[in-house]
Tab-separated table of C-alpha atoms in Angstrom:
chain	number	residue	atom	x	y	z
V	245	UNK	CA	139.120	66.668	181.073
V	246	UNK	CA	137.163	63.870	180.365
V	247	UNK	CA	138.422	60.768	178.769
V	248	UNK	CA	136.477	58.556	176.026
V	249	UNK	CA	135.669	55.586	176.692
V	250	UNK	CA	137.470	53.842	173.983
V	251	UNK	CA	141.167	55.098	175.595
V	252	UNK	CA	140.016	53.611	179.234
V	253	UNK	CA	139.183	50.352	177.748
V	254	UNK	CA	142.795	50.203	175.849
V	255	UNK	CA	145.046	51.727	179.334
V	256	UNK	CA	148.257	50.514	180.020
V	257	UNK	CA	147.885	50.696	183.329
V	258	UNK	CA	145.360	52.089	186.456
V	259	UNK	CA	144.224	55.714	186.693
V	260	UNK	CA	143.614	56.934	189.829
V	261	UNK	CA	141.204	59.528	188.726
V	262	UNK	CA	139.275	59.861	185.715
V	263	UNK	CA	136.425	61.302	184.350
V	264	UNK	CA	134.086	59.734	181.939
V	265	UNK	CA	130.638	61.287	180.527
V	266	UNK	CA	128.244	59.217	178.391
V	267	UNK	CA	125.096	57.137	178.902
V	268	UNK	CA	123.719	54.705	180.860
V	269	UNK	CA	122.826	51.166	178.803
V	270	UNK	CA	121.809	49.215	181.828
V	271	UNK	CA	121.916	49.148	185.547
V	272	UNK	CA	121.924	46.527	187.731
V	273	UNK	CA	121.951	46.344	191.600
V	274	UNK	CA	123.273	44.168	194.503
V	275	UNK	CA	123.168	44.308	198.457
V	276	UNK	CA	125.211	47.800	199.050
V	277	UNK	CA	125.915	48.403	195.096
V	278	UNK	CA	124.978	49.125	192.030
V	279	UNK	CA	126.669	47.833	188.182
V	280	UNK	CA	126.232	50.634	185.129
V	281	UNK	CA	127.315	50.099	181.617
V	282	UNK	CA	127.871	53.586	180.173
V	283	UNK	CA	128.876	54.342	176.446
V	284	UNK	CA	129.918	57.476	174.771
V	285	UNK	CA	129.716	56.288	171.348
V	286	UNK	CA	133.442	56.297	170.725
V	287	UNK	CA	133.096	52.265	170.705
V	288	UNK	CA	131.500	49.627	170.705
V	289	UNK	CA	132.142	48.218	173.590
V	290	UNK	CA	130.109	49.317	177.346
V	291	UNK	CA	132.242	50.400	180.471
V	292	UNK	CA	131.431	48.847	183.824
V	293	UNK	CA	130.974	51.325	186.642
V	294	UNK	CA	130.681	50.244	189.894
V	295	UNK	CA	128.987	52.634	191.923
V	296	UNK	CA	128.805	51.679	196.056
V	297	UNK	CA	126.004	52.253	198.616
V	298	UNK	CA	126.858	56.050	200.318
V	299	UNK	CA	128.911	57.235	196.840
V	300	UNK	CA	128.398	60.954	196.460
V	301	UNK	CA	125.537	61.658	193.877
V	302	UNK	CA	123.624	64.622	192.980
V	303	UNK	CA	119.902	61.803	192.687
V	304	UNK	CA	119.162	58.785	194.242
V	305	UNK	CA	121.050	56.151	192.064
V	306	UNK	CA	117.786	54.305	191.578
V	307	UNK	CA	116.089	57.148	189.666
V	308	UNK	CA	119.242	56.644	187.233
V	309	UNK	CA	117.833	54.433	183.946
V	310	UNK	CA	118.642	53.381	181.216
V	311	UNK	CA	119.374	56.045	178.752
V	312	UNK	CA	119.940	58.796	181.020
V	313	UNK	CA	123.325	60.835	180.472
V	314	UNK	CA	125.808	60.610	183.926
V	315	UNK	CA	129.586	62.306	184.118
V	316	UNK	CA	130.905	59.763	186.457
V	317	UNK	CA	134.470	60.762	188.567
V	318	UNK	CA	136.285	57.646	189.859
V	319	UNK	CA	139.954	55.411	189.336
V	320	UNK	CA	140.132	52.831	186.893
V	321	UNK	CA	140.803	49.339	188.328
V	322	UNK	CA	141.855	45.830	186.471
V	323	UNK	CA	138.705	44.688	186.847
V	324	UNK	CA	137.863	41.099	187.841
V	325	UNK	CA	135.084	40.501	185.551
V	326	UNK	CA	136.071	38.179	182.152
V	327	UNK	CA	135.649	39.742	178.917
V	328	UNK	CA	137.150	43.250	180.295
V	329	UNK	CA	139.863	44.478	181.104
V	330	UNK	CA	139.028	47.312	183.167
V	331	UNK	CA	136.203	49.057	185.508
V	332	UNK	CA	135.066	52.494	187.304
V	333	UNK	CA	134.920	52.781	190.547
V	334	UNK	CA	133.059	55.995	191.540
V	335	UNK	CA	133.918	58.085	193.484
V	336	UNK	CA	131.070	60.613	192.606
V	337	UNK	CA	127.580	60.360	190.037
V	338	UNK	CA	126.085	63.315	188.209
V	339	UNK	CA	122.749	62.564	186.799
V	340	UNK	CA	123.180	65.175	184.074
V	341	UNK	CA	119.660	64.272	182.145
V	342	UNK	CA	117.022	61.797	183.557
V	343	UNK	CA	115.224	59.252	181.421
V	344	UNK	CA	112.154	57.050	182.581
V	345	UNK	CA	111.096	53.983	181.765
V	346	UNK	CA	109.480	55.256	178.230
V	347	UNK	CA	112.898	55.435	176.676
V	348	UNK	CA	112.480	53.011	173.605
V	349	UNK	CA	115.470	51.463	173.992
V	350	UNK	CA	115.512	49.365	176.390
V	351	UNK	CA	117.553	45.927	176.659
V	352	UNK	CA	116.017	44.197	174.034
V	353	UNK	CA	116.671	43.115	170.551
V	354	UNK	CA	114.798	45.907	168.240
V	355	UNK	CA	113.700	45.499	164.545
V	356	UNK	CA	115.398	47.778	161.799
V	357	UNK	CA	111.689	49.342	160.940
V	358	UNK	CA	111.004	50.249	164.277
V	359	UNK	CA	114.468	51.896	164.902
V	360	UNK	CA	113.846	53.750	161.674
V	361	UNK	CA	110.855	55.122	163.279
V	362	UNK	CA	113.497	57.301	166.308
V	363	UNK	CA	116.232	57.466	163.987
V	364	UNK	CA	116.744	60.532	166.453
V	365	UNK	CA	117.766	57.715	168.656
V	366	UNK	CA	118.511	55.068	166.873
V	367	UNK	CA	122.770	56.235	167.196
V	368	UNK	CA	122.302	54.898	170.479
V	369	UNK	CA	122.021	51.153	169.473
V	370	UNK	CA	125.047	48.751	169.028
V	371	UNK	CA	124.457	48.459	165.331
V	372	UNK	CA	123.604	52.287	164.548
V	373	UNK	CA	126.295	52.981	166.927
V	374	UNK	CA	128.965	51.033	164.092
V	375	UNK	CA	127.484	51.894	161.311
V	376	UNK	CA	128.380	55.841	161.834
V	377	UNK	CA	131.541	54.701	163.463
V	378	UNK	CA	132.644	53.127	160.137
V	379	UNK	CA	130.499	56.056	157.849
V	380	UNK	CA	133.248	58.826	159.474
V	381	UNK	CA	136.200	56.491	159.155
V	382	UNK	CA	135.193	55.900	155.196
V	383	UNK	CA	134.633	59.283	154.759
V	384	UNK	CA	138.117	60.255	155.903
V	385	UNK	CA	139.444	57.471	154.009
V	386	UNK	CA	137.720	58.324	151.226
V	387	UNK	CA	139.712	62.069	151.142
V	388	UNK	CA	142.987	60.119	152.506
V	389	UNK	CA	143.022	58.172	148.850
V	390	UNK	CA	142.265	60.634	146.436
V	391	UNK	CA	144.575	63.556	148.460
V	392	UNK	CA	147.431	60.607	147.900
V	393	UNK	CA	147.045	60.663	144.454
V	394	UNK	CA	147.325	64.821	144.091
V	395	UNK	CA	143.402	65.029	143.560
V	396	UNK	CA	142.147	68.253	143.920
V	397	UNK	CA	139.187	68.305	146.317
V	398	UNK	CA	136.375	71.022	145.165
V	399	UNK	CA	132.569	72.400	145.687
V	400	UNK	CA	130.160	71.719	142.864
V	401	UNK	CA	127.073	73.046	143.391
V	402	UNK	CA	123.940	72.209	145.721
V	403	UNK	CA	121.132	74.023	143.411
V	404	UNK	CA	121.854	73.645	139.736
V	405	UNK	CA	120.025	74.541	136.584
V	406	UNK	CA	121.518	71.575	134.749
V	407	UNK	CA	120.416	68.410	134.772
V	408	UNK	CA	123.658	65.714	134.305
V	409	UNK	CA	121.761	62.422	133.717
V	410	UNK	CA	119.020	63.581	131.487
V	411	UNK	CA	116.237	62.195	133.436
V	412	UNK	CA	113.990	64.734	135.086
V	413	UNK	CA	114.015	63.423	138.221
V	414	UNK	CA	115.497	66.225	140.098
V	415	UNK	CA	113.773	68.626	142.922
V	416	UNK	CA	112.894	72.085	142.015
V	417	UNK	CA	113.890	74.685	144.118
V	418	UNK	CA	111.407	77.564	143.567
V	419	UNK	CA	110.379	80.816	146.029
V	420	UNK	CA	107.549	81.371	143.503
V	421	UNK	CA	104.046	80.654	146.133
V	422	UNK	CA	101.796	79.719	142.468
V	423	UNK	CA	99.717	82.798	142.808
V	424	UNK	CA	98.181	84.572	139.820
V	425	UNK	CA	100.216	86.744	137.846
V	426	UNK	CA	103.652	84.989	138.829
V	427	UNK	CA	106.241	84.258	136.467
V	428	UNK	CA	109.250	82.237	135.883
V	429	UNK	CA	111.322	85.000	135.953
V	430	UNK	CA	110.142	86.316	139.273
V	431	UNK	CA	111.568	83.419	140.407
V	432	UNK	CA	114.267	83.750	142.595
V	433	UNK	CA	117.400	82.661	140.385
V	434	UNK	CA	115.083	84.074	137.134
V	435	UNK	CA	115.051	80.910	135.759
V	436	UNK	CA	114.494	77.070	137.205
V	437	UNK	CA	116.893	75.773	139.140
V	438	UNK	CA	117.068	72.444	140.726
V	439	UNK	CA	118.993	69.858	143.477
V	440	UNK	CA	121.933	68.572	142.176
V	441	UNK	CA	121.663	64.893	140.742
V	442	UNK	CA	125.582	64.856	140.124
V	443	UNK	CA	128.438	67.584	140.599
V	444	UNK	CA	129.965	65.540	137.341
V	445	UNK	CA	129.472	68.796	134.938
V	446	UNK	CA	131.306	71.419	136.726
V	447	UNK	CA	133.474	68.974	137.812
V	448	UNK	CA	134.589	68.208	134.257
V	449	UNK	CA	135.238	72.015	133.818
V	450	UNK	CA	137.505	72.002	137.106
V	451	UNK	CA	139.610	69.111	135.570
V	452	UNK	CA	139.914	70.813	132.478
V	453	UNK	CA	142.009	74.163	134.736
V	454	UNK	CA	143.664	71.265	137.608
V	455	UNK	CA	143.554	67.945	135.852
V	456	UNK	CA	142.632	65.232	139.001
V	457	UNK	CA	139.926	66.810	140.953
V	458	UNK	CA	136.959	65.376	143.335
V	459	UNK	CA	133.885	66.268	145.015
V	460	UNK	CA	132.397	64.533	147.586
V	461	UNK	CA	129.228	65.699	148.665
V	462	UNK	CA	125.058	65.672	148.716
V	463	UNK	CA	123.172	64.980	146.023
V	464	UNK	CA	119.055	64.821	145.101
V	465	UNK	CA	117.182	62.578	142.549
V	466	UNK	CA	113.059	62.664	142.465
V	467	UNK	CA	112.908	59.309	141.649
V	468	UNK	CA	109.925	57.304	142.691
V	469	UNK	CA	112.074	54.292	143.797
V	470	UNK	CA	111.081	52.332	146.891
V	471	UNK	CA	113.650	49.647	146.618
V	472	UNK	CA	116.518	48.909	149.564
V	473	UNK	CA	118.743	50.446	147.366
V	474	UNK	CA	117.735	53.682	146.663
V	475	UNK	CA	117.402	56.884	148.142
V	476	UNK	CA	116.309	60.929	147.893
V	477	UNK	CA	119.118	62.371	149.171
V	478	UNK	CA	122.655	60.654	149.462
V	479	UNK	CA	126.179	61.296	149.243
V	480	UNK	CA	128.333	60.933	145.815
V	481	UNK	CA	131.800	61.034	145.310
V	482	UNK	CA	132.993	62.003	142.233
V	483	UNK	CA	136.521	62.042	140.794
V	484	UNK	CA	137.724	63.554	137.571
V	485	UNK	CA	141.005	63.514	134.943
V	486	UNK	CA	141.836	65.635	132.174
V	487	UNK	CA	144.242	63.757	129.654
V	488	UNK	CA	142.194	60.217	130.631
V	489	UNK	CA	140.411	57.475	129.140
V	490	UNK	CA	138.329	54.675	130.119
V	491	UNK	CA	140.958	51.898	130.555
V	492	UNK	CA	142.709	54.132	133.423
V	493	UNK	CA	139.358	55.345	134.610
V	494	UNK	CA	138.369	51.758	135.464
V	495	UNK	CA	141.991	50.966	136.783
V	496	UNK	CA	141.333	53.763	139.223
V	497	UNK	CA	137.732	52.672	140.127
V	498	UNK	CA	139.091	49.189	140.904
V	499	UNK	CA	142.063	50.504	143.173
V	500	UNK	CA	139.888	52.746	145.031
V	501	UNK	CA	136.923	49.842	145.962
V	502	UNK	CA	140.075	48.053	146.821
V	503	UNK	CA	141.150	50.567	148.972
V	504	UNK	CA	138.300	50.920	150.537
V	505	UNK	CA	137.720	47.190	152.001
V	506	UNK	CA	141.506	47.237	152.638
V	507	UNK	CA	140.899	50.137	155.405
V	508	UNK	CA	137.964	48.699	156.662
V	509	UNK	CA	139.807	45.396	157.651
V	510	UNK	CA	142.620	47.223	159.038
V	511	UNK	CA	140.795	50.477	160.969
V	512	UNK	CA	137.316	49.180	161.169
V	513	UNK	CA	138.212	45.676	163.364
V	514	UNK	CA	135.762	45.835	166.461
V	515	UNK	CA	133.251	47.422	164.129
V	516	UNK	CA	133.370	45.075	161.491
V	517	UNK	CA	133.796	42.036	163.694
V	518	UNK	CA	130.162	42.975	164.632
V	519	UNK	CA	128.595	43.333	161.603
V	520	UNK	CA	130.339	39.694	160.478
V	521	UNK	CA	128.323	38.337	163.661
V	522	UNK	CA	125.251	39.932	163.958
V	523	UNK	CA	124.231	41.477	159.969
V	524	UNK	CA	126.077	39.782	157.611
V	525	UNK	CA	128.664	36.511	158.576
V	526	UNK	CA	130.077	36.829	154.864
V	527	UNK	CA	131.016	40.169	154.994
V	528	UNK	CA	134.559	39.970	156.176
V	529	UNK	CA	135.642	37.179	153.954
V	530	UNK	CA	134.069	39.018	150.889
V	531	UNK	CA	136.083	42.369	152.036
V	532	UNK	CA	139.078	40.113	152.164
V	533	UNK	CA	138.370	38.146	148.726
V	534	UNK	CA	138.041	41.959	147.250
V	535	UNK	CA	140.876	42.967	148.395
V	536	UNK	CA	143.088	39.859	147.295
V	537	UNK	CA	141.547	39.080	143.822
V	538	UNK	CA	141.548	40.775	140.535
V	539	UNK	CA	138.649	42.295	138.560
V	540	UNK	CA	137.289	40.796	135.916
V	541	UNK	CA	136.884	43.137	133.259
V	542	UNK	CA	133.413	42.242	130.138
V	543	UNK	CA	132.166	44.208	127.676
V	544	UNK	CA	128.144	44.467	128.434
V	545	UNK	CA	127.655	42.599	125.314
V	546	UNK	CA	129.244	39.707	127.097
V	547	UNK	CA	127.795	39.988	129.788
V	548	UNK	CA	124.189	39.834	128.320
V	549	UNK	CA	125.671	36.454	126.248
V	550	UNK	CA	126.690	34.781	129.864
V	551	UNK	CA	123.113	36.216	131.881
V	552	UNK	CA	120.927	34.738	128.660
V	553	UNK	CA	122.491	31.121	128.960
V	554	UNK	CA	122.898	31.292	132.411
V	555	UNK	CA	119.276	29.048	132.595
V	556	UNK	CA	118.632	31.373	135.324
V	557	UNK	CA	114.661	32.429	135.712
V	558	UNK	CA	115.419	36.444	136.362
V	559	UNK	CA	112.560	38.637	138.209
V	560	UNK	CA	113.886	40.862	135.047
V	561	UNK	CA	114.607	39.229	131.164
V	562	UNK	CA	117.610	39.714	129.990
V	563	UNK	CA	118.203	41.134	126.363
V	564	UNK	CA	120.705	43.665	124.640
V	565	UNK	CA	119.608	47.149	124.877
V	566	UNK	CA	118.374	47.044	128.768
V	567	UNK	CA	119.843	48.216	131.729
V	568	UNK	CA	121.557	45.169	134.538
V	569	UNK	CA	119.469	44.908	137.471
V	570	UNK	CA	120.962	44.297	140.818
V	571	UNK	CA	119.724	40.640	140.207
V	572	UNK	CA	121.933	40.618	137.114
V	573	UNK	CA	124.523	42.266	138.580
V	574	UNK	CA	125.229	40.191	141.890
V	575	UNK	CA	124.519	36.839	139.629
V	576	UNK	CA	128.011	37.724	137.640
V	577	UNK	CA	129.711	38.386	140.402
V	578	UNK	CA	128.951	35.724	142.645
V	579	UNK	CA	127.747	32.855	140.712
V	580	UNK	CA	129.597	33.063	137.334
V	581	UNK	CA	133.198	34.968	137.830
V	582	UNK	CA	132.735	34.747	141.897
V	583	UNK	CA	134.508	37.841	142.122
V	584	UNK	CA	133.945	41.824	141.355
V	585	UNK	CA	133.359	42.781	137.612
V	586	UNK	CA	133.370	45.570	135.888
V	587	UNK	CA	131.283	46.197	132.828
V	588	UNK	CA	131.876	48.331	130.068
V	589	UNK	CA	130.886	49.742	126.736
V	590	UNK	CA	127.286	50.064	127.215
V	591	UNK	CA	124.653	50.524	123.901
V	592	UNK	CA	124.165	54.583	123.577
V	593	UNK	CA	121.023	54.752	124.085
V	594	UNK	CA	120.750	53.677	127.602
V	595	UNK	CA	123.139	56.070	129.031
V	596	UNK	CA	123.552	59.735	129.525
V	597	UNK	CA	124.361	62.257	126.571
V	598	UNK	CA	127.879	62.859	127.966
V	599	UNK	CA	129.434	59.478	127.447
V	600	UNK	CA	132.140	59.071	124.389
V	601	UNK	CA	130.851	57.582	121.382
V	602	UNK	CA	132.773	54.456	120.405
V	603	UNK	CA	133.993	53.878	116.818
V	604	UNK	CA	131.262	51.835	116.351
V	605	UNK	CA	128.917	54.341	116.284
V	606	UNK	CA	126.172	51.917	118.805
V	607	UNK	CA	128.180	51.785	122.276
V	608	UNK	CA	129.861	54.483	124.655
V	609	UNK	CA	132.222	54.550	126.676
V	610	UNK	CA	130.032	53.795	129.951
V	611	UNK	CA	131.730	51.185	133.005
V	612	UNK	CA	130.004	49.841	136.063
V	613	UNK	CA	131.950	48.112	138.818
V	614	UNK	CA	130.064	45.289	140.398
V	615	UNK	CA	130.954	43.736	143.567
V	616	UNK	CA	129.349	40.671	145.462
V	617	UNK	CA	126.272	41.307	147.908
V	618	UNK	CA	125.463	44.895	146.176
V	619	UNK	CA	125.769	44.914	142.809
V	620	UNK	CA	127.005	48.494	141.132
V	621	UNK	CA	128.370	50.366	142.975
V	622	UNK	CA	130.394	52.557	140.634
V	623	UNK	CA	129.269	54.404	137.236
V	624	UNK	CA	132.015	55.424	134.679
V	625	UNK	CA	132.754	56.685	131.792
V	626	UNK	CA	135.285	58.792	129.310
V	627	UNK	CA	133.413	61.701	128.926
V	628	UNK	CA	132.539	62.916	124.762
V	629	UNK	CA	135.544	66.056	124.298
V	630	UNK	CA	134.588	66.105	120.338
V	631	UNK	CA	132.227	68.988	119.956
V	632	UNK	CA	130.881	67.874	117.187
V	633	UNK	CA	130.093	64.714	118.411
V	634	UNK	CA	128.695	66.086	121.932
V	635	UNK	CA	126.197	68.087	119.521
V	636	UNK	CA	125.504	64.685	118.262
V	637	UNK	CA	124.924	63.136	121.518
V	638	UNK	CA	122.716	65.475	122.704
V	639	UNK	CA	120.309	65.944	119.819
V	640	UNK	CA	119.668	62.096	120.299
V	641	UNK	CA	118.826	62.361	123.629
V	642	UNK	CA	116.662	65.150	122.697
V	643	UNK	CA	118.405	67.752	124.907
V	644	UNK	CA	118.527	71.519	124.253
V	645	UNK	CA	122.137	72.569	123.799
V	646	UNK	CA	121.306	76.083	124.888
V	647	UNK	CA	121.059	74.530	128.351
V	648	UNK	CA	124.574	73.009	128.200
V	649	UNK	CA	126.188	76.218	126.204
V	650	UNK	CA	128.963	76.505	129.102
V	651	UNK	CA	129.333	72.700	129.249
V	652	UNK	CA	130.422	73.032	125.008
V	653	UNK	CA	132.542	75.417	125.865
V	654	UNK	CA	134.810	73.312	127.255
V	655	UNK	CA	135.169	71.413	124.048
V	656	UNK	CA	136.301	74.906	122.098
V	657	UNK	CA	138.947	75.901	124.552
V	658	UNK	CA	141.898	73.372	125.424
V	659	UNK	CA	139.704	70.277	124.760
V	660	UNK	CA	141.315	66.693	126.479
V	661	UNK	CA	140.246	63.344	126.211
V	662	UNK	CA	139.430	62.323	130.593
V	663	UNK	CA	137.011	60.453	132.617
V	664	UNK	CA	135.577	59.795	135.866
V	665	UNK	CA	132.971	58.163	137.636
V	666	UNK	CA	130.195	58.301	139.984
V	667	UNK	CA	129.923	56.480	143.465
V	668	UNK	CA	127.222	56.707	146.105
V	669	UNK	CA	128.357	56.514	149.912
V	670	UNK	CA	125.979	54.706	150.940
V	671	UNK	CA	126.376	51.999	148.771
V	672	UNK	CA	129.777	51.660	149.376
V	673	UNK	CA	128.869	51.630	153.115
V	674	UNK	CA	126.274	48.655	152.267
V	675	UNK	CA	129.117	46.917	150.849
V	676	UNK	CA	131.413	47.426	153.593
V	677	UNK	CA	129.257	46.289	156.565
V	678	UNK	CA	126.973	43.993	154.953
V	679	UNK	CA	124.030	46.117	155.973
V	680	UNK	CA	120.783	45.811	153.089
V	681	UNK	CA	118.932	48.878	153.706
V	682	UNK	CA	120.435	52.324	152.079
V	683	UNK	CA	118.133	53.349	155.235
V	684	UNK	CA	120.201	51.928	157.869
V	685	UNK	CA	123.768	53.628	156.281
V	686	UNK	CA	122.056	56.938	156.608
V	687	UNK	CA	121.347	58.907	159.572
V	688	UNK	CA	118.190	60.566	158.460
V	689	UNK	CA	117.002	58.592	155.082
V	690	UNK	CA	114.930	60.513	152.722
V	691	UNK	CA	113.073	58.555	150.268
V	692	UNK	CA	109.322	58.808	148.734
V	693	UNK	CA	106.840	59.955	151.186
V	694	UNK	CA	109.439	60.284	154.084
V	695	UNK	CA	111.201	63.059	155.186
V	696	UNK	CA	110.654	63.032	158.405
V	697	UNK	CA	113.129	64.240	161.025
């Protein structure tokens, strides 16, 4: 059995045989030898292999580039190199799959567009490499705290004939070919049915049987947004809980960003040590600042007060009734409070139909967490459980209750006051390794006018 590379770089002590399997990052030859670097991806770091003239091989060791996948058999020596520990000294080379010299990534320093042109290869890289490193160790953290806490963790569905946020900017999903004579209901579901924007909905009506449940899980939006921040397709995790309201909805937000940067100092070390030197040489401090200091906590009233005499020239003005751009966002949080906000009780008529009406009549019960470098990354809110006042909600957003009859329903049977929120992965992975691009957190990025791969 072959070992990763990561457990041969952390021995105890020599191995007379092992076995390791990866590719080749460089080679390098000398008078009767040759050097290799080979990674598997379980780390970041390269293993030397040493490789002497007359070593077993099933290809001449100069036909053996960079890129091309080896299974190398050897012992494991203290090696006397500085910087590592320990090296392989074969004993035997397979050349399992050649490369030539038109393998793109050679030793050289390579820009973020043009890796995003062979994202198919782009895994390979040191940063690419680290940024799905630390995407699987968030995910699993990201189950670890909510199945803690007795959340339930459940399947909302992919295609939907619902649309959560009220927007229209969702993907149709059709088997209808617009020939003559077709109609809606020869569609395949009978009716039109869509990507999922947000598994929020059913998820409400799974808190209302199990009372703390989650999904975690791919989501769609057809909005034409070209910005670093957005994206097509993208991951959302979204907690729920029955007998809840806002205050404890944003107490949980908060604990779980925390959370979140509090695992990535303590599991993500070699990982994040390289995104501190070579993306982002605040990131680790601002994980740590996160972690140690409280939120500040502004109703979006005062936080439109602060922005307007702020004397700042915004790309956006600032005025009651918009939405906070990132530029408004990341200007509270590190330039006014210099630490994450969140932002509640937004006016009703910038946010979706199933927020709570406040007493007031003019604001719901809407939050946003902010956080330094990224802005939002979370979006709140106690949901509306009056029916009457859910009928009220959606006539002003002009929706059709007929579409949202099963959605009511939950307000006639067992109704309960609870709340959740909304958080996208891949912001949350922005945040965490100081990468800009929702692009480079992705493996295959979907957004307007690519979908390639």
């Amino acid at each position: 059995m072959h070992q990763l590379i990561k457990h041969l770089l952390h021995a105890q002590a020599p191995q007379e045989k092992v076995i390791v399997q990866g590719w080749v990052r460089t080679r390098r030859d000398a008078k009767g030898f040759s050097f290799f670097e080979i990674n598997d991806g379980s780390c970041l770091a390269n293993l030397q292999v040493v490789v002497n003239e007359g070593t077993p091989a099933n290809a001449e060791i100069t036909h053996i580039l960079t890129g091309a996948s080896v299974i190398i058999e050897g012992a494991l020596v203290a090696s006397p190199a500085a910087g590592q520990k320990w090296e392989v000294h074969a004993s035997r080379v397979e050349l399992v799959g050649p490369a030539d010299a038109s393998y793109p990534l050679q030793k050289k320093g390579h820009t973020l567009e043009f890796l995003r042109t062979i994202a198919h290869l782009r895994p390979r890289s040191n940063l690419f490499g680290a940024v799905f490193r630390t995407r699987s160790r968030l995910a699993h953290a990201v189950h670890q705290f909510f199945q803690e806490r007795d959340f339930v963790y459940v399947h909302t569905p992919i295609i939907t004939t619902s649309d959560c946020e009220g927007a229209g900017e969702m993907f149709r999903v059709t088997t209808l070919k617009g020939e003559p004579g077709e109609k809606p209901e020869d569609d395949f579901f009978g009716k039109p049915a869509y990507l999922t924007v947000s598994g929020q909905l059913e998820g409400e009506a799974l808190a209302c049987a199990l009372s703390r449940i989650y999904t975690f899980g791919p989501t769609f939006r057809a909005e034409n947004s070209n910005t670093a921040r957005h994206a097509a397709e993208f991951w959302m995790i979204e907690p729920e809980m029955a007998f809840c309201d806002l205050a404890a909805d944003m107490d949980l937000a908060e604990e779980f960003i925390k959370a979140m940067a509090r695992h990535m100092l303590d599991h993500c070390a070699e990982d994040l040590a390289f995104f501190n030197k070579f993306v982002d040489k605040e990131v680790a401090a601002r994980l740590q600042f996160v972690v140690e200091r409280p939120f500040q906590r502004i109703p979006y009233s005062e936080a439109i007060q602060i922005l307007q005499a702020s004397g700042k020239a915004f790309e956006f003005p600032v005025r009651y009734g918009v939405n906070l751009q990132s530029e408004h966002e990341r200007y509270l949080t590190e330039e006014h409070f210099k630490c994450p906000v969140t932002v509640f009780n937004y006016p009703r008529e910038i946010k979706p139909f199933y927020m709570r009406v406040n007493d007031d009549g003019q604001t719901v019960t809407a939050m946003d967490v902010l956080v330094p470098g990224i802005g939002e990354v979370i979006g709140g809110a106690q949901r509306e459980e009056r029916p009457d006042r859910l009928q009220e909600q959606m006539a002003f957003h002009k929706l059709n209750p007929a579409d949202y009859w099963w959605y009511a329903d939950l307000r006639k049977y067992g109704t309960v006051p609870h709340a959740g929120f909304g958080l996208g992965f891949e912001r949350l992975l922005m945040f965490l390794t100081g990468v800009s691009n929702i692009r480079d957190v992705i493996p295959f990025a979907r957004t307007p006018k690519n979908a390639d791969f």
